[in-house]
């Protein structure tokens, strides 16, 4: 079981990291209240806007109605995100109200240096420091996650290049960008986002090399406590580095939003 002090640091960090990511988007907002948090990006897709209950008082019919009204007024879709161990009955509560569950994501953490370090010959990693490199970064995310490229460019603006908390990385094979990842360091902890590899380059050590590099940079910045949200497919990769599951998060789409997993 995770140490309560470590868990508190992770909970604090994730709100700080979300604030950094949302507030750097033009028109973006991340608001934290006593019982809930809310992120608005201005993008229409439900993956880009979120309502996050923080306490049992934040998950009720009134709070859900308020969130729906907020996003409806701004003409964007959104999701309700639950942390499983904080809301063990939350999925049933939302199911009874017609919310559509998306696949749960294991939340994993690493306290200290990784148990394995990888540097695969032929794979190089560079931090994104220029506008052309940032464009290549957005293109990799677009190709992997199939989000509209214009949404990626808005979600990951040029101001990230000068942001002290956000670091983007590209992995290269034969001088071609084939992998990407984001490191957010805030409140003495770090989180990994957007870690991905193009289809034709998977199982070639790209993600391992990229993650090793990012964790090394986090340690240099004294952000050795690291967390990420995994998928079922990526769990074994992260566990090889020493990451352990401490909870799961799950997004739910409000009634009326059609979700297709393609």
Tab-separated table of C-alpha atoms in Angstrom:
chain	number	residue	atom	x	y	z
A	1	UNK	CA	0.000	0.000	0.000
A	2	UNK	CA	1.234	3.477	-0.843
A	3	UNK	CA	2.554	5.613	1.996
A	4	UNK	CA	-0.082	8.241	2.935
A	5	UNK	CA	2.461	11.059	2.735
A	6	UNK	CA	3.507	9.978	-0.759
A	7	UNK	CA	-0.137	9.724	-1.813
A	8	UNK	CA	-0.811	13.229	-0.533
A	9	UNK	CA	2.140	14.547	-2.547
A	10	UNK	CA	0.843	12.828	-5.678
A	11	UNK	CA	-2.678	14.156	-5.173
A	12	UNK	CA	-1.290	17.653	-4.732
A	13	UNK	CA	0.974	17.314	-7.754
A	14	UNK	CA	-1.704	16.091	-10.129
A	15	UNK	CA	-3.847	19.160	-9.472
A	16	UNK	CA	-0.819	21.406	-9.928
A	17	UNK	CA	0.129	19.624	-13.167
A	18	UNK	CA	-3.407	19.873	-14.550
A	19	UNK	CA	-3.427	23.574	-13.694
A	20	UNK	CA	-0.181	24.079	-15.603
A	21	UNK	CA	-1.447	22.199	-18.662
A	22	UNK	CA	-4.888	23.834	-18.825
A	23	UNK	CA	-3.772	27.365	-17.988
A	24	UNK	CA	-1.173	27.469	-20.761
A	25	UNK	CA	-3.892	26.953	-23.396
A	26	UNK	CA	-5.266	30.213	-24.776
A	27	UNK	CA	-8.567	30.680	-22.957
A	28	UNK	CA	-7.941	27.583	-20.846
A	29	UNK	CA	-9.037	27.415	-17.210
A	30	UNK	CA	-8.367	25.021	-14.362
A	31	UNK	CA	-10.417	25.806	-11.280
A	32	UNK	CA	-10.043	24.014	-7.949
A	33	UNK	CA	-12.828	24.277	-5.371
A	34	UNK	CA	-13.143	22.526	-2.022
A	35	UNK	CA	-14.994	19.496	-3.402
A	36	UNK	CA	-14.200	19.452	-7.117
A	37	UNK	CA	-11.901	20.659	-9.863
A	38	UNK	CA	-12.799	21.657	-13.411
A	39	UNK	CA	-10.665	21.962	-16.525
A	40	UNK	CA	-11.772	23.862	-19.641
A	41	UNK	CA	-9.563	23.944	-22.732
A	42	UNK	CA	-11.843	25.572	-25.290
A	43	UNK	CA	-11.502	22.492	-27.495
A	44	UNK	CA	-14.714	20.664	-28.314
A	45	UNK	CA	-13.687	17.066	-27.644
A	46	UNK	CA	-14.655	15.420	-24.329
A	47	UNK	CA	-11.056	14.291	-23.760
A	48	UNK	CA	-9.979	17.938	-23.482
A	49	UNK	CA	-12.439	19.160	-20.826
A	50	UNK	CA	-13.054	17.564	-17.443
A	51	UNK	CA	-15.043	17.696	-14.232
A	52	UNK	CA	-13.141	16.052	-11.381
A	53	UNK	CA	-14.919	15.423	-8.054
A	54	UNK	CA	-12.445	15.597	-5.174
A	55	UNK	CA	-14.661	14.603	-2.240
A	56	UNK	CA	-17.980	12.745	-1.879
A	57	UNK	CA	-19.677	16.139	-1.595
A	58	UNK	CA	-18.426	16.919	-5.097
A	59	UNK	CA	-20.281	14.016	-6.719
A	60	UNK	CA	-24.029	14.538	-6.590
A	61	UNK	CA	-26.859	15.503	-8.899
A	62	UNK	CA	-26.411	19.203	-8.220
A	63	UNK	CA	-22.681	19.222	-8.991
A	64	UNK	CA	-23.235	17.169	-12.146
A	65	UNK	CA	-25.949	19.576	-13.281
A	66	UNK	CA	-23.706	22.566	-12.612
A	67	UNK	CA	-20.866	20.985	-14.602
A	68	UNK	CA	-23.197	20.159	-17.492
A	69	UNK	CA	-24.479	23.736	-17.567
A	70	UNK	CA	-20.938	25.136	-17.481
A	71	UNK	CA	-19.728	23.156	-20.467
A	72	UNK	CA	-23.010	23.414	-22.399
A	73	UNK	CA	-22.843	27.199	-22.155
A	74	UNK	CA	-19.361	27.054	-23.689
A	75	UNK	CA	-20.452	24.610	-26.406
A	76	UNK	CA	-17.892	21.909	-25.681
A	77	UNK	CA	-18.103	18.254	-24.696
A	78	UNK	CA	-16.550	17.036	-21.469
A	79	UNK	CA	-16.021	14.009	-19.252
A	80	UNK	CA	-16.471	13.328	-15.554
A	81	UNK	CA	-13.274	11.810	-14.154
A	82	UNK	CA	-13.325	9.619	-11.049
A	83	UNK	CA	-10.446	8.359	-8.921
A	84	UNK	CA	-11.600	4.846	-8.027
A	85	UNK	CA	-10.426	4.523	-4.451
A	86	UNK	CA	-11.868	7.931	-3.586
A	87	UNK	CA	-15.256	7.029	-5.066
A	88	UNK	CA	-15.777	3.238	-4.864
A	89	UNK	CA	-19.496	3.674	-5.564
A	90	UNK	CA	-18.988	6.449	-8.095
A	91	UNK	CA	-19.162	4.288	-11.243
A	92	UNK	CA	-22.523	2.834	-10.174
A	93	UNK	CA	-23.788	6.310	-9.308
A	94	UNK	CA	-22.923	7.593	-12.786
A	95	UNK	CA	-24.166	4.439	-14.508
A	96	UNK	CA	-27.614	4.916	-12.999
A	97	UNK	CA	-27.648	8.372	-14.549
A	98	UNK	CA	-26.726	7.173	-18.016
A	99	UNK	CA	-23.046	8.137	-18.085
A	100	UNK	CA	-20.891	6.085	-20.454
A	101	UNK	CA	-17.689	4.641	-18.942
A	102	UNK	CA	-14.419	4.762	-20.843
A	103	UNK	CA	-11.676	2.208	-20.121
A	104	UNK	CA	-10.092	2.725	-16.680
A	105	UNK	CA	-6.471	3.834	-16.534
A	106	UNK	CA	-4.122	2.541	-13.824
A	107	UNK	CA	-2.446	5.373	-11.932
A	108	UNK	CA	1.161	4.350	-11.257
A	109	UNK	CA	3.971	5.912	-9.279
A	110	UNK	CA	7.725	5.577	-8.903
A	111	UNK	CA	9.428	6.778	-5.739
A	112	UNK	CA	13.137	7.071	-6.396
A	113	UNK	CA	15.288	5.981	-9.338
A	114	UNK	CA	13.975	3.453	-11.866
A	115	UNK	CA	14.859	-0.198	-11.440
A	116	UNK	CA	15.909	-0.383	-15.088
A	117	UNK	CA	17.578	2.103	-17.447
A	118	UNK	CA	17.437	1.726	-21.204
A	119	UNK	CA	19.415	3.243	-24.037
A	120	UNK	CA	18.746	1.363	-27.252
A	121	UNK	CA	21.276	1.821	-30.084
A	122	UNK	CA	19.760	3.750	-32.968
A	123	UNK	CA	17.249	5.581	-30.773
A	124	UNK	CA	18.033	9.137	-29.677
A	125	UNK	CA	16.030	11.502	-27.490
A	126	UNK	CA	15.943	15.286	-27.646
A	127	UNK	CA	14.069	17.847	-25.628
A	128	UNK	CA	11.757	20.017	-27.724
A	129	UNK	CA	13.187	23.540	-27.742
A	130	UNK	CA	12.155	25.051	-31.099
A	131	UNK	CA	8.916	25.750	-32.950
A	132	UNK	CA	9.699	23.209	-35.729
A	133	UNK	CA	10.394	20.547	-33.095
A	134	UNK	CA	7.134	21.419	-31.330
A	135	UNK	CA	5.296	21.044	-34.640
A	136	UNK	CA	6.866	17.609	-35.076
A	137	UNK	CA	5.822	16.740	-31.513
A	138	UNK	CA	2.198	17.686	-32.230
A	139	UNK	CA	2.291	15.684	-35.455
A	140	UNK	CA	3.431	12.536	-33.635
A	141	UNK	CA	0.585	12.906	-31.112
A	142	UNK	CA	-1.873	13.478	-33.950
A	143	UNK	CA	-0.736	10.332	-35.743
A	144	UNK	CA	-0.792	8.154	-32.618
A	145	UNK	CA	-3.960	9.372	-30.887
A	146	UNK	CA	-5.876	10.474	-34.003
A	147	UNK	CA	-6.910	13.795	-32.493
A	148	UNK	CA	-7.211	16.648	-35.022
A	149	UNK	CA	-3.827	18.255	-35.619
A	150	UNK	CA	-5.262	21.733	-35.062
A	151	UNK	CA	-6.448	20.609	-31.614
A	152	UNK	CA	-2.975	19.359	-30.763
A	153	UNK	CA	-1.460	22.685	-31.812
A	154	UNK	CA	-3.917	24.593	-29.609
A	155	UNK	CA	-3.481	22.218	-26.676
A	156	UNK	CA	0.319	22.380	-26.912
A	157	UNK	CA	1.044	26.028	-27.742
A	158	UNK	CA	4.374	27.696	-28.415
A	159	UNK	CA	4.424	29.182	-24.916
A	160	UNK	CA	5.271	25.689	-23.638
A	161	UNK	CA	8.803	26.230	-24.946
A	162	UNK	CA	9.405	28.853	-22.260
A	163	UNK	CA	7.370	27.266	-19.482
A	164	UNK	CA	9.561	26.209	-16.571
A	165	UNK	CA	7.249	23.354	-15.565
A	166	UNK	CA	6.659	21.637	-18.943
A	167	UNK	CA	9.207	19.684	-20.968
A	168	UNK	CA	8.367	17.917	-24.217
A	169	UNK	CA	10.574	15.233	-25.762
A	170	UNK	CA	10.952	13.561	-29.138
A	171	UNK	CA	12.525	10.176	-29.844
A	172	UNK	CA	14.254	9.705	-33.198
A	173	UNK	CA	15.152	6.725	-35.350
A	174	UNK	CA	17.149	7.460	-38.504
A	175	UNK	CA	16.624	11.174	-37.821
A	176	UNK	CA	12.848	10.745	-37.977
A	177	UNK	CA	10.618	11.662	-34.995
A	178	UNK	CA	8.895	8.423	-34.006
A	179	UNK	CA	8.059	8.881	-30.316
A	180	UNK	CA	6.961	11.636	-27.964
A	181	UNK	CA	6.421	12.351	-24.296
A	182	UNK	CA	5.792	15.202	-21.866
A	183	UNK	CA	7.264	15.714	-18.405
A	184	UNK	CA	5.587	18.102	-15.964
A	185	UNK	CA	7.559	18.978	-12.824
A	186	UNK	CA	5.638	20.803	-10.106
A	187	UNK	CA	5.436	20.747	-6.310
A	188	UNK	CA	8.534	18.515	-5.944
A	189	UNK	CA	7.036	15.721	-8.050
A	190	UNK	CA	6.671	14.950	-11.736
A	191	UNK	CA	4.233	13.300	-14.093
A	192	UNK	CA	4.580	11.700	-17.513
A	193	UNK	CA	2.032	12.534	-20.211
A	194	UNK	CA	1.522	11.721	-23.887
A	195	UNK	CA	4.122	8.921	-23.953
A	196	UNK	CA	3.669	7.283	-27.345
A	197	UNK	CA	5.385	5.641	-30.317
A	198	UNK	CA	4.345	5.508	-33.956
A	199	UNK	CA	2.904	2.142	-34.981
A	200	UNK	CA	5.773	1.133	-37.242
A	201	UNK	CA	8.361	1.649	-34.498
A	202	UNK	CA	6.811	-0.155	-31.551
A	203	UNK	CA	8.665	-2.994	-29.798
A	204	UNK	CA	11.989	-1.458	-30.811
A	205	UNK	CA	12.911	0.139	-27.493
A	206	UNK	CA	11.720	3.637	-28.406
A	207	UNK	CA	9.394	4.079	-25.417
A	208	UNK	CA	11.931	2.518	-23.021
A	209	UNK	CA	14.693	4.864	-24.159
A	210	UNK	CA	12.384	7.871	-24.082
A	211	UNK	CA	11.075	7.092	-20.603
A	212	UNK	CA	14.596	6.503	-19.257
A	213	UNK	CA	15.673	9.909	-20.534
A	214	UNK	CA	12.640	11.668	-19.057
A	215	UNK	CA	13.050	10.024	-15.657
A	216	UNK	CA	16.705	11.027	-15.641
A	217	UNK	CA	15.785	14.655	-16.278
A	218	UNK	CA	13.122	14.526	-13.555
A	219	UNK	CA	15.695	13.231	-11.057
A	220	UNK	CA	18.117	16.028	-11.979
A	221	UNK	CA	15.369	18.527	-11.170
A	222	UNK	CA	14.736	16.841	-7.793
A	223	UNK	CA	11.367	15.573	-8.967
A	224	UNK	CA	12.153	11.915	-8.294
A	225	UNK	CA	8.592	11.090	-7.222
A	226	UNK	CA	6.910	10.424	-10.560
A	227	UNK	CA	3.419	9.364	-11.574
A	228	UNK	CA	1.616	8.552	-14.794
A	229	UNK	CA	-1.648	7.149	-16.098
A	230	UNK	CA	-1.118	3.865	-17.897
A	231	UNK	CA	-3.126	1.629	-20.170
A	232	UNK	CA	-3.528	-2.108	-19.806
A	233	UNK	CA	-1.129	-2.583	-22.729
A	234	UNK	CA	1.586	-0.329	-21.259
A	235	UNK	CA	1.414	-1.662	-17.697
A	236	UNK	CA	4.266	-4.162	-18.127
A	237	UNK	CA	6.532	-1.509	-19.638
A	238	UNK	CA	6.099	0.803	-16.670
A	239	UNK	CA	6.325	-1.977	-14.087
A	240	UNK	CA	9.765	-2.900	-15.475
A	241	UNK	CA	10.927	0.571	-14.462
A	242	UNK	CA	9.587	0.070	-10.946
A	243	UNK	CA	6.252	1.861	-11.275
A	244	UNK	CA	3.493	0.535	-9.019
A	245	UNK	CA	-0.275	0.978	-9.199
A	246	UNK	CA	-1.809	3.094	-6.439
A	247	UNK	CA	-5.294	3.655	-7.876
A	248	UNK	CA	-7.200	3.968	-11.144
A	249	UNK	CA	-8.873	6.884	-12.822
A	250	UNK	CA	-11.811	6.543	-15.178
A	251	UNK	CA	-13.599	9.023	-17.406
A	252	UNK	CA	-17.345	8.965	-17.971
A	253	UNK	CA	-19.169	10.683	-20.814
A	254	UNK	CA	-22.479	12.384	-20.016
A	255	UNK	CA	-25.655	11.050	-21.644
A	256	UNK	CA	-25.968	12.063	-25.268
A	257	UNK	CA	-22.277	11.878	-26.180
A	258	UNK	CA	-21.537	9.078	-28.627
A	259	UNK	CA	-18.153	7.457	-28.002
A	260	UNK	CA	-16.494	5.128	-30.499
A	261	UNK	CA	-13.189	3.473	-29.707
A	262	UNK	CA	-11.443	3.294	-33.053
